[in-house]
Amino acid sequence: MSDMSSAAGAPRSPGRPRSTRADEAIVQATLDLLAEGSTIEALSIEAIAARAGVGKATIYRRWSGKDALLLDALRTLKGIPPEPAGHSVRDDLVLLVGAIGHNVDPRAAKIMPCLVPEVNRSPVHYQLYQNMVEPRRKLMRQVLQRGVRTGELRADLDIELAMALLSGPMLMQRMLRWQPELDDRMLPERIVDAVLDGMRVR
């Protein structure tokens, strides 16, 4: 999975400065093609280059391959993860849970549901998904670990299970509107308060 990491952090060889406009055009072309119905498997560097108005070599100078480009493109759908303030475990968890399933790009509504079958079918695409969500999981993991250290949460807390309990309901509601009568605006607080009842020191 050497091409799963973005080429953005790799050392660059001397030459012309990298064009931010070209980077943006390539990422937007990738998202447009996915939103129009292209599957990950069918999506090609050739098609992305044609839509972006650049040559294939321009893409390969920036990303090591299609998976690396996809990872960067899909991350832009969600935007930058919120940064916990670090004062209150509850408030930090409400902030992070509220960001689950929230996307800054309206194309996500068409793209993300279509990725689920491919993630389940392909180990490569499953790893791409894991790489995309792990930074957000890391933030929640750190908040829970801090709560254990400060004594706000139980010392025997199963961190990974707690993350699943906090994330699952919000993700299901945002993606499937599983219970239409629930108020999404209050749901992050309600989920966190319900789960915290079982995680706090007694």
PDB file of C-alpha atoms in Angstrom, residues 12-174:
ATOM      1  CA  ARG A  12      10.230  17.225  -4.145  1.00  0.00           C
ATOM      2  CA  SER A  13      12.907  17.285  -6.770  1.00  0.00           C
ATOM      3  CA  PRO A  14      14.129  20.672  -8.007  1.00  0.00           C
ATOM      4  CA  GLY A  15      12.077  22.195 -10.805  1.00  0.00           C
ATOM      5  CA  ARG A  16       9.156  24.482 -11.422  1.00  0.00           C
ATOM      6  CA  PRO A  17       7.086  25.398  -8.350  1.00  0.00           C
ATOM      7  CA  ARG A  18       4.057  23.205  -7.800  1.00  0.00           C
ATOM      8  CA  SER A  19       0.845  24.799  -9.055  1.00  0.00           C
ATOM      9  CA  THR A  20      -1.848  25.072  -6.407  1.00  0.00           C
ATOM     10  CA  ARG A  21      -4.378  25.705  -9.174  1.00  0.00           C
ATOM     11  CA  ALA A  22      -3.459  22.411 -10.869  1.00  0.00           C
ATOM     12  CA  ASP A  23      -3.698  20.551  -7.545  1.00  0.00           C
ATOM     13  CA  GLU A  24      -7.176  21.940  -6.970  1.00  0.00           C
ATOM     14  CA  ALA A  25      -8.312  21.153 -10.514  1.00  0.00           C
ATOM     15  CA  ILE A  26      -7.136  17.537 -10.191  1.00  0.00           C
ATOM     16  CA  VAL A  27      -8.853  16.995  -6.832  1.00  0.00           C
ATOM     17  CA  GLN A  28     -12.082  18.615  -8.035  1.00  0.00           C
ATOM     18  CA  ALA A  29     -12.052  16.540 -11.225  1.00  0.00           C
ATOM     19  CA  THR A  30     -11.686  13.387  -9.152  1.00  0.00           C
ATOM     20  CA  LEU A  31     -14.649  14.303  -6.955  1.00  0.00           C
ATOM     21  CA  ASP A  32     -16.780  15.345  -9.928  1.00  0.00           C
ATOM     22  CA  LEU A  33     -16.244  11.997 -11.645  1.00  0.00           C
ATOM     23  CA  LEU A  34     -17.107  10.088  -8.471  1.00  0.00           C
ATOM     24  CA  ALA A  35     -20.223  12.209  -7.898  1.00  0.00           C
ATOM     25  CA  GLU A  36     -21.314  11.527 -11.478  1.00  0.00           C
ATOM     26  CA  GLY A  37     -21.296   7.800 -10.823  1.00  0.00           C
ATOM     27  CA  SER A  38     -17.810   6.560 -11.613  1.00  0.00           C
ATOM     28  CA  THR A  39     -16.718   3.723  -9.337  1.00  0.00           C
ATOM     29  CA  ILE A  40     -13.292   3.720  -7.746  1.00  0.00           C
ATOM     30  CA  GLU A  41     -12.313   0.758  -9.885  1.00  0.00           C
ATOM     31  CA  ALA A  42     -13.438   2.419 -13.124  1.00  0.00           C
ATOM     32  CA  LEU A  43     -11.924   5.784 -12.295  1.00  0.00           C
ATOM     33  CA  SER A  44      -8.706   6.283 -14.224  1.00  0.00           C
ATOM     34  CA  ILE A  45      -5.843   8.741 -14.141  1.00  0.00           C
ATOM     35  CA  GLU A  46      -6.524   9.376 -17.829  1.00  0.00           C
ATOM     36  CA  ALA A  47     -10.129  10.416 -17.140  1.00  0.00           C
ATOM     37  CA  ILE A  48      -9.098  12.618 -14.210  1.00  0.00           C
ATOM     38  CA  ALA A  49      -6.400  14.313 -16.276  1.00  0.00           C
ATOM     39  CA  ALA A  50      -8.846  14.975 -19.132  1.00  0.00           C
ATOM     40  CA  ARG A  51     -11.453  16.478 -16.795  1.00  0.00           C
ATOM     41  CA  ALA A  52      -8.852  18.610 -15.003  1.00  0.00           C
ATOM     42  CA  GLY A  53      -7.257  19.789 -18.236  1.00  0.00           C
ATOM     43  CA  VAL A  54      -3.783  18.543 -17.303  1.00  0.00           C
ATOM     44  CA  GLY A  55      -1.472  15.823 -18.503  1.00  0.00           C
ATOM     45  CA  LYS A  56      -1.111  12.479 -16.740  1.00  0.00           C
ATOM     46  CA  ALA A  57       2.482  13.390 -15.878  1.00  0.00           C
ATOM     47  CA  THR A  58       1.199  16.394 -13.922  1.00  0.00           C
ATOM     48  CA  ILE A  59      -0.825  14.068 -11.700  1.00  0.00           C
ATOM     49  CA  TYR A  60       2.010  11.592 -11.213  1.00  0.00           C
ATOM     50  CA  ARG A  61       4.355  14.404 -10.189  1.00  0.00           C
ATOM     51  CA  ARG A  62       1.980  15.137  -7.320  1.00  0.00           C
ATOM     52  CA  TRP A  63       0.620  11.733  -6.296  1.00  0.00           C
ATOM     53  CA  SER A  64       2.249   8.318  -6.431  1.00  0.00           C
ATOM     54  CA  GLY A  65      -0.897   6.748  -7.887  1.00  0.00           C
ATOM     55  CA  LYS A  66      -4.677   6.736  -7.988  1.00  0.00           C
ATOM     56  CA  ASP A  67      -5.132   5.584  -4.397  1.00  0.00           C
ATOM     57  CA  ALA A  68      -2.992   8.415  -3.025  1.00  0.00           C
ATOM     58  CA  LEU A  69      -4.986  10.925  -5.075  1.00  0.00           C
ATOM     59  CA  LEU A  70      -8.288   9.400  -3.946  1.00  0.00           C
ATOM     60  CA  LEU A  71      -7.245   9.638  -0.314  1.00  0.00           C
ATOM     61  CA  ASP A  72      -6.531  13.362  -0.625  1.00  0.00           C
ATOM     62  CA  ALA A  73      -9.682  13.978  -2.662  1.00  0.00           C
ATOM     63  CA  LEU A  74     -11.980  12.170  -0.238  1.00  0.00           C
ATOM     64  CA  ARG A  75     -10.471  13.975   2.726  1.00  0.00           C
ATOM     65  CA  THR A  76     -11.498  17.282   1.181  1.00  0.00           C
ATOM     66  CA  LEU A  77     -15.132  16.168   1.311  1.00  0.00           C
ATOM     67  CA  LYS A  78     -15.033  16.185   5.095  1.00  0.00           C
ATOM     68  CA  GLY A  79     -12.862  19.226   5.601  1.00  0.00           C
ATOM     69  CA  ILE A  80     -10.463  19.715   8.496  1.00  0.00           C
ATOM     70  CA  PRO A  81     -11.354  17.742  11.648  1.00  0.00           C
ATOM     71  CA  PRO A  82     -12.473  19.897  14.590  1.00  0.00           C
ATOM     72  CA  GLU A  83      -9.838  20.480  17.235  1.00  0.00           C
ATOM     73  CA  PRO A  84     -10.924  19.627  20.809  1.00  0.00           C
ATOM     74  CA  ALA A  85     -10.343  22.440  23.289  1.00  0.00           C
ATOM     75  CA  GLY A  86      -9.082  20.066  25.964  1.00  0.00           C
ATOM     76  CA  HIS A  87     -11.046  21.546  28.885  1.00  0.00           C
ATOM     77  CA  SER A  88     -13.960  19.105  29.162  1.00  0.00           C
ATOM     78  CA  VAL A  89     -14.135  15.473  28.037  1.00  0.00           C
ATOM     79  CA  ARG A  90     -17.877  15.816  27.484  1.00  0.00           C
ATOM     80  CA  ASP A  91     -17.600  18.983  25.403  1.00  0.00           C
ATOM     81  CA  ASP A  92     -14.763  17.553  23.337  1.00  0.00           C
ATOM     82  CA  LEU A  93     -16.724  14.369  22.646  1.00  0.00           C
ATOM     83  CA  VAL A  94     -19.827  16.344  21.653  1.00  0.00           C
ATOM     84  CA  LEU A  95     -17.673  18.315  19.206  1.00  0.00           C
ATOM     85  CA  LEU A  96     -16.160  15.172  17.654  1.00  0.00           C
ATOM     86  CA  VAL A  97     -19.402  13.185  17.539  1.00  0.00           C
ATOM     87  CA  GLY A  98     -21.123  16.153  15.890  1.00  0.00           C
ATOM     88  CA  ALA A  99     -18.538  16.025  13.096  1.00  0.00           C
ATOM     89  CA  ILE A 100     -19.245  12.363  12.276  1.00  0.00           C
ATOM     90  CA  GLY A 101     -20.994  12.037   8.935  1.00  0.00           C
ATOM     91  CA  HIS A 102     -20.806  15.789   8.422  1.00  0.00           C
ATOM     92  CA  ASN A 103     -19.266  16.776   5.103  1.00  0.00           C
ATOM     93  CA  VAL A 104     -18.400  20.249   3.901  1.00  0.00           C
ATOM     94  CA  ASP A 105     -18.869  19.302   0.240  1.00  0.00           C
ATOM     95  CA  PRO A 106     -22.411  18.568  -1.032  1.00  0.00           C
ATOM     96  CA  ARG A 107     -21.003  15.980  -3.461  1.00  0.00           C
ATOM     97  CA  ALA A 108     -20.363  13.752  -0.452  1.00  0.00           C
ATOM     98  CA  ALA A 109     -24.050  12.803  -0.359  1.00  0.00           C
ATOM     99  CA  LYS A 110     -23.580  11.084  -3.726  1.00  0.00           C
ATOM    100  CA  ILE A 111     -20.041   9.816  -3.232  1.00  0.00           C
ATOM    101  CA  MET A 112     -19.842   8.381   0.288  1.00  0.00           C
ATOM    102  CA  PRO A 113     -22.775   5.898   0.114  1.00  0.00           C
ATOM    103  CA  CYS A 114     -21.387   4.526  -3.153  1.00  0.00           C
ATOM    104  CA  LEU A 115     -18.046   3.813  -1.513  1.00  0.00           C
ATOM    105  CA  VAL A 116     -19.485   1.361   1.025  1.00  0.00           C
ATOM    106  CA  PRO A 117     -19.835  -1.624  -1.346  1.00  0.00           C
ATOM    107  CA  GLU A 118     -16.341  -1.053  -2.724  1.00  0.00           C
ATOM    108  CA  VAL A 119     -14.859  -0.737   0.758  1.00  0.00           C
ATOM    109  CA  ASN A 120     -16.467  -4.049   1.722  1.00  0.00           C
ATOM    110  CA  ARG A 121     -15.383  -5.774  -1.478  1.00  0.00           C
ATOM    111  CA  SER A 122     -11.798  -4.585  -1.846  1.00  0.00           C
ATOM    112  CA  PRO A 123      -9.035  -4.825   0.797  1.00  0.00           C
ATOM    113  CA  VAL A 124      -7.249  -1.965  -0.977  1.00  0.00           C
ATOM    114  CA  HIS A 125     -10.274   0.319  -0.790  1.00  0.00           C
ATOM    115  CA  TYR A 126     -10.937  -0.771   2.796  1.00  0.00           C
ATOM    116  CA  GLN A 127      -7.432   0.381   3.692  1.00  0.00           C
ATOM    117  CA  LEU A 128      -8.025   3.647   1.855  1.00  0.00           C
ATOM    118  CA  TYR A 129     -11.123   4.215   4.006  1.00  0.00           C
ATOM    119  CA  GLN A 130      -9.209   3.364   7.176  1.00  0.00           C
ATOM    120  CA  ASN A 131      -6.484   5.830   6.262  1.00  0.00           C
ATOM    121  CA  MET A 132      -9.120   8.496   5.681  1.00  0.00           C
ATOM    122  CA  VAL A 133     -10.905   8.107   9.029  1.00  0.00           C
ATOM    123  CA  GLU A 134      -8.011   7.219  11.327  1.00  0.00           C
ATOM    124  CA  PRO A 135      -6.964  10.847  12.008  1.00  0.00           C
ATOM    125  CA  ARG A 136     -10.488  11.529  13.279  1.00  0.00           C
ATOM    126  CA  ARG A 137     -10.505   8.356  15.362  1.00  0.00           C
ATOM    127  CA  LYS A 138      -7.161   9.400  16.818  1.00  0.00           C
ATOM    128  CA  LEU A 139      -8.650  12.667  18.086  1.00  0.00           C
ATOM    129  CA  MET A 140     -11.486  10.843  19.869  1.00  0.00           C
ATOM    130  CA  ARG A 141      -9.080   8.236  21.230  1.00  0.00           C
ATOM    131  CA  GLN A 142      -6.913  10.979  22.713  1.00  0.00           C
ATOM    132  CA  VAL A 143      -9.897  12.639  24.411  1.00  0.00           C
ATOM    133  CA  LEU A 144     -10.968   9.338  25.992  1.00  0.00           C
ATOM    134  CA  GLN A 145      -7.424   8.510  27.089  1.00  0.00           C
ATOM    135  CA  ARG A 146      -7.137  11.955  28.663  1.00  0.00           C
ATOM    136  CA  GLY A 147     -10.364  11.335  30.554  1.00  0.00           C
ATOM    137  CA  VAL A 148      -8.963   8.092  31.940  1.00  0.00           C
ATOM    138  CA  ARG A 149      -5.729   9.818  33.002  1.00  0.00           C
ATOM    139  CA  THR A 150      -7.566  12.647  34.766  1.00  0.00           C
ATOM    140  CA  GLY A 151      -9.940  10.281  36.515  1.00  0.00           C
ATOM    141  CA  GLU A 152     -13.036  11.561  34.733  1.00  0.00           C
ATOM    142  CA  LEU A 153     -13.526   8.177  33.079  1.00  0.00           C
ATOM    143  CA  ARG A 154     -13.170   4.655  34.412  1.00  0.00           C
ATOM    144  CA  ALA A 155      -9.640   3.250  34.517  1.00  0.00           C
ATOM    145  CA  ASP A 156     -10.820  -0.013  32.927  1.00  0.00           C
ATOM    146  CA  LEU A 157     -12.540   1.748  30.012  1.00  0.00           C
ATOM    147  CA  ASP A 158     -12.356  -0.117  26.703  1.00  0.00           C
ATOM    148  CA  ILE A 159     -11.310   2.832  24.550  1.00  0.00           C
ATOM    149  CA  GLU A 160     -11.983   1.236  21.166  1.00  0.00           C
ATOM    150  CA  LEU A 161     -15.424  -0.031  22.200  1.00  0.00           C
ATOM    151  CA  ALA A 162     -16.286   3.396  23.616  1.00  0.00           C
ATOM    152  CA  MET A 163     -15.359   4.969  20.276  1.00  0.00           C
ATOM    153  CA  ALA A 164     -17.655   2.559  18.448  1.00  0.00           C
ATOM    154  CA  LEU A 165     -20.520   3.290  20.849  1.00  0.00           C
ATOM    155  CA  LEU A 166     -20.086   7.030  20.344  1.00  0.00           C
ATOM    156  CA  SER A 167     -19.626   6.938  16.564  1.00  0.00           C
ATOM    157  CA  GLY A 168     -22.069   4.276  15.392  1.00  0.00           C
ATOM    158  CA  PRO A 169     -25.403   5.971  16.179  1.00  0.00           C
ATOM    159  CA  MET A 170     -24.327   9.294  14.681  1.00  0.00           C
ATOM    160  CA  LEU A 171     -22.987   7.698  11.525  1.00  0.00           C
ATOM    161  CA  MET A 172     -26.144   5.622  11.036  1.00  0.00           C
ATOM    162  CA  GLN A 173     -28.380   8.636  11.529  1.00  0.00           C
ATOM    163  CA  ARG A 174     -26.408  10.910   9.220  1.00  0.00           C
TER     164      ARG A 174
END
